[in-house]
Amino acid sequence: LDALHRELEDRVAKRTQELAEARNYLRIILDSMQDQVISIDTNRRITLVNRAVLEQMNWSEADTMGRPCYEVSHAREQPCTEYGEECPLAVVMATGKAAAATHRHVKQDGTVVYLEIVATPVLDHHGRIVEVVELLRDVTERIQAEEKLSRHSRFLGAINSLAEAVAGSLDTHQIMSVA
């Protein structure tokens, strides 16, 4: 009986070690990613973040873990949908399918960043959503470049309209006679 007990304890210890190694391996993979990864439960509470989240957003694990995603990401007291924003988490929870959106987030220091978010459901063995994993990519530079291009386009459009108005008001015969 003692031999059987020791064998069982050895098997449990070995399996526990294997599980710890597998968990460590997954953490290494997550922390090696440049994109941000956040896992959020069905109550909108953050359950996991990778290193990229902490470094790029200037947050600590204490700033994120167990807190509502909207408090952490948007510095707000209500979910994104309450402010008229598209929330990929809400879409996933409603449809059970992956969803994407671009969001404005606020870093710990108050700096605003734009993140492209792809949210994917995590299902239990019954097919029920238990969490949502979000992959976030910083697209701030792209959004700023698009906004700058849009401003320049509007400016050039205004100049073009002004030039057309001036050209339309000039008497071309008078201009040609002077030249």
Coordinates of C-alpha atoms in Angstrom, one line a residue:
L1 CA 0.0 0.0 0.0
D2 CA 2.9 2.4 0.8
A3 CA 4.5 1.6 -2.6
L4 CA 1.2 2.4 -4.4
H5 CA 0.8 5.6 -2.4
R6 CA 4.4 6.7 -3.3
E7 CA 3.8 5.8 -6.9
L8 CA 0.6 7.9 -7.0
E9 CA 2.3 10.8 -5.3
D10 CA 5.2 10.6 -7.8
R11 CA 2.7 10.6 -10.7
V12 CA 0.9 13.6 -9.3
A13 CA 4.2 15.5 -8.7
K14 CA 5.3 14.7 -12.3
R15 CA 2.0 15.8 -13.8
T16 CA 2.0 19.0 -11.7
Q17 CA 5.5 19.7 -13.0
E18 CA 4.4 19.1 -16.6
L19 CA 1.5 21.5 -16.2
A20 CA 3.7 24.2 -14.6
E21 CA 6.1 23.8 -17.6
A22 CA 3.3 24.1 -20.1
R23 CA 1.9 27.2 -18.4
N24 CA 5.4 28.7 -18.3
Y25 CA 5.9 27.9 -22.0
L26 CA 2.6 29.6 -22.9
R27 CA 3.5 32.7 -20.8
I28 CA 6.9 32.9 -22.7
I29 CA 5.0 32.8 -26.0
L30 CA 2.5 35.5 -24.9
D31 CA 5.3 37.7 -23.5
S32 CA 7.3 37.4 -26.7
M33 CA 4.6 39.0 -28.8
Q34 CA 4.8 42.6 -29.8
D35 CA 1.0 42.9 -30.1
Q36 CA -0.9 43.3 -26.9
V37 CA -3.0 40.4 -25.6
I38 CA -5.8 40.8 -23.1
S39 CA -8.2 38.1 -21.8
I40 CA -11.5 39.4 -20.4
D41 CA -14.1 37.4 -18.6
T42 CA -17.9 37.6 -19.2
N43 CA -18.2 40.3 -16.4
R44 CA -15.7 42.5 -18.4
R45 CA -12.9 41.9 -15.9
I46 CA -9.4 41.5 -17.1
T47 CA -8.0 38.1 -16.3
L48 CA -4.7 38.0 -18.3
V49 CA -2.4 40.5 -20.0
N50 CA 0.9 40.0 -21.8
R51 CA 4.1 42.0 -21.3
A52 CA 3.3 44.2 -24.4
V53 CA 0.2 45.5 -22.6
L54 CA 2.1 46.5 -19.5
E55 CA 5.0 48.0 -21.4
Q56 CA 3.2 49.8 -24.2
M57 CA 0.4 51.2 -22.0
N58 CA 2.7 52.0 -19.0
W59 CA 0.5 49.8 -16.7
S60 CA 1.3 47.3 -14.0
E61 CA -0.4 44.0 -13.4
A62 CA -2.1 45.6 -10.3
D63 CA -3.5 48.3 -12.7
T64 CA -5.2 45.7 -14.8
M65 CA -5.9 42.3 -13.2
G66 CA -9.5 41.9 -12.0
R67 CA -10.5 45.4 -13.1
P68 CA -13.2 46.2 -15.7
C69 CA -11.7 46.6 -19.2
Y70 CA -13.4 50.0 -19.7
E71 CA -11.8 51.4 -16.5
V72 CA -8.4 50.3 -17.5
S73 CA -8.5 51.0 -21.3
H74 CA -10.7 54.1 -21.4
A75 CA -10.4 55.5 -17.9
R76 CA -14.3 55.4 -17.8
E77 CA -16.9 54.2 -15.3
Q78 CA -19.1 52.6 -17.9
P79 CA -18.6 50.2 -20.9
C80 CA -17.7 51.6 -24.3
T81 CA -21.2 51.0 -25.6
E82 CA -22.6 53.5 -23.1
Y83 CA -20.6 56.2 -24.9
G84 CA -21.8 55.1 -28.4
E85 CA -18.5 53.3 -29.2
E86 CA -18.4 50.0 -31.0
C87 CA -17.2 47.4 -28.5
P88 CA -15.8 44.2 -30.0
L89 CA -16.2 42.4 -26.6
A90 CA -19.9 43.2 -26.6
V91 CA -20.2 42.0 -30.2
V92 CA -18.5 38.7 -29.4
M93 CA -20.7 38.2 -26.3
A94 CA -23.8 38.9 -28.4
T95 CA -22.9 36.9 -31.5
G96 CA -20.4 34.3 -30.4
K97 CA -18.2 35.3 -33.3
A98 CA -14.9 37.2 -33.6
A99 CA -15.2 41.0 -34.0
A100 CA -12.9 43.9 -34.7
A101 CA -12.8 47.6 -34.1
T102 CA -10.4 50.5 -33.7
H103 CA -10.5 52.2 -30.3
R104 CA -9.0 55.2 -28.6
H105 CA -7.3 54.1 -25.3
V106 CA -5.7 56.2 -22.6
K107 CA -2.3 55.2 -21.2
Q108 CA -1.5 55.5 -17.5
D109 CA 0.2 58.8 -18.2
G110 CA -2.8 60.2 -20.0
T111 CA -1.4 59.8 -23.5
V112 CA -4.0 58.8 -26.1
V113 CA -3.3 55.8 -28.4
Y114 CA -5.4 54.2 -31.2
L115 CA -5.6 50.4 -31.1
E116 CA -6.9 48.0 -33.7
I117 CA -8.7 45.3 -31.7
V118 CA -9.6 41.8 -32.8
A119 CA -11.7 40.0 -30.2
T120 CA -12.2 36.2 -30.2
P121 CA -14.4 34.1 -28.0
V122 CA -13.0 31.4 -25.7
L123 CA -15.5 28.6 -25.3
D124 CA -15.9 25.9 -22.6
H125 CA -16.5 22.3 -23.5
H126 CA -20.3 23.1 -23.7
G127 CA -19.7 25.8 -26.3
R128 CA -20.4 28.7 -23.9
I129 CA -18.3 31.8 -23.9
V130 CA -16.2 31.9 -20.8
E131 CA -13.8 34.7 -21.8
V132 CA -12.9 36.9 -24.8
V133 CA -9.3 37.2 -25.9
E134 CA -8.4 40.5 -27.5
L135 CA -5.4 41.1 -29.7
L136 CA -4.5 44.8 -29.9
R137 CA -2.2 46.5 -32.3
D138 CA -1.1 50.1 -32.0
V139 CA -2.2 52.0 -35.1
T140 CA -1.7 55.5 -33.7
E141 CA 0.8 56.6 -36.3
R142 CA -1.5 55.4 -39.1
I143 CA -4.5 57.2 -37.7
Q144 CA -2.5 60.4 -37.2
A145 CA -1.2 60.1 -40.8
E146 CA -4.7 59.6 -42.1
E147 CA -6.0 62.6 -40.2
K148 CA -3.1 64.8 -41.5
L149 CA -3.8 63.6 -45.1
S150 CA -7.5 64.4 -44.6
R151 CA -6.7 67.9 -43.3
H152 CA -4.3 68.5 -46.3
S153 CA -6.9 67.2 -48.7
R154 CA -9.6 69.6 -47.3
F155 CA -7.1 72.5 -47.5
L156 CA -6.1 71.7 -51.1
G157 CA -9.8 71.4 -51.9
A158 CA -10.5 74.8 -50.5
I159 CA -7.6 76.3 -52.5
N160 CA -8.8 74.6 -55.6
S161 CA -12.3 76.0 -55.1
L162 CA -10.8 79.5 -54.5
A163 CA -8.7 79.2 -57.6
E164 CA -11.8 78.2 -59.7
A165 CA -13.8 81.1 -58.3
V166 CA -11.0 83.6 -59.1
A167 CA -10.5 82.1 -62.6
G168 CA -14.2 82.2 -63.3
S169 CA -14.4 85.9 -62.3
L170 CA -11.5 87.0 -64.6
D171 CA -12.0 88.3 -68.1
T172 CA -9.6 86.2 -70.2
H173 CA -9.8 88.7 -73.1
Q174 CA -8.7 91.5 -70.8
I175 CA -5.8 89.4 -69.5
M176 CA -4.7 88.5 -73.0
S177 CA -4.7 92.1 -74.2
V178 CA -2.5 93.2 -71.3
A179 CA 0.0 90.3 -71.9

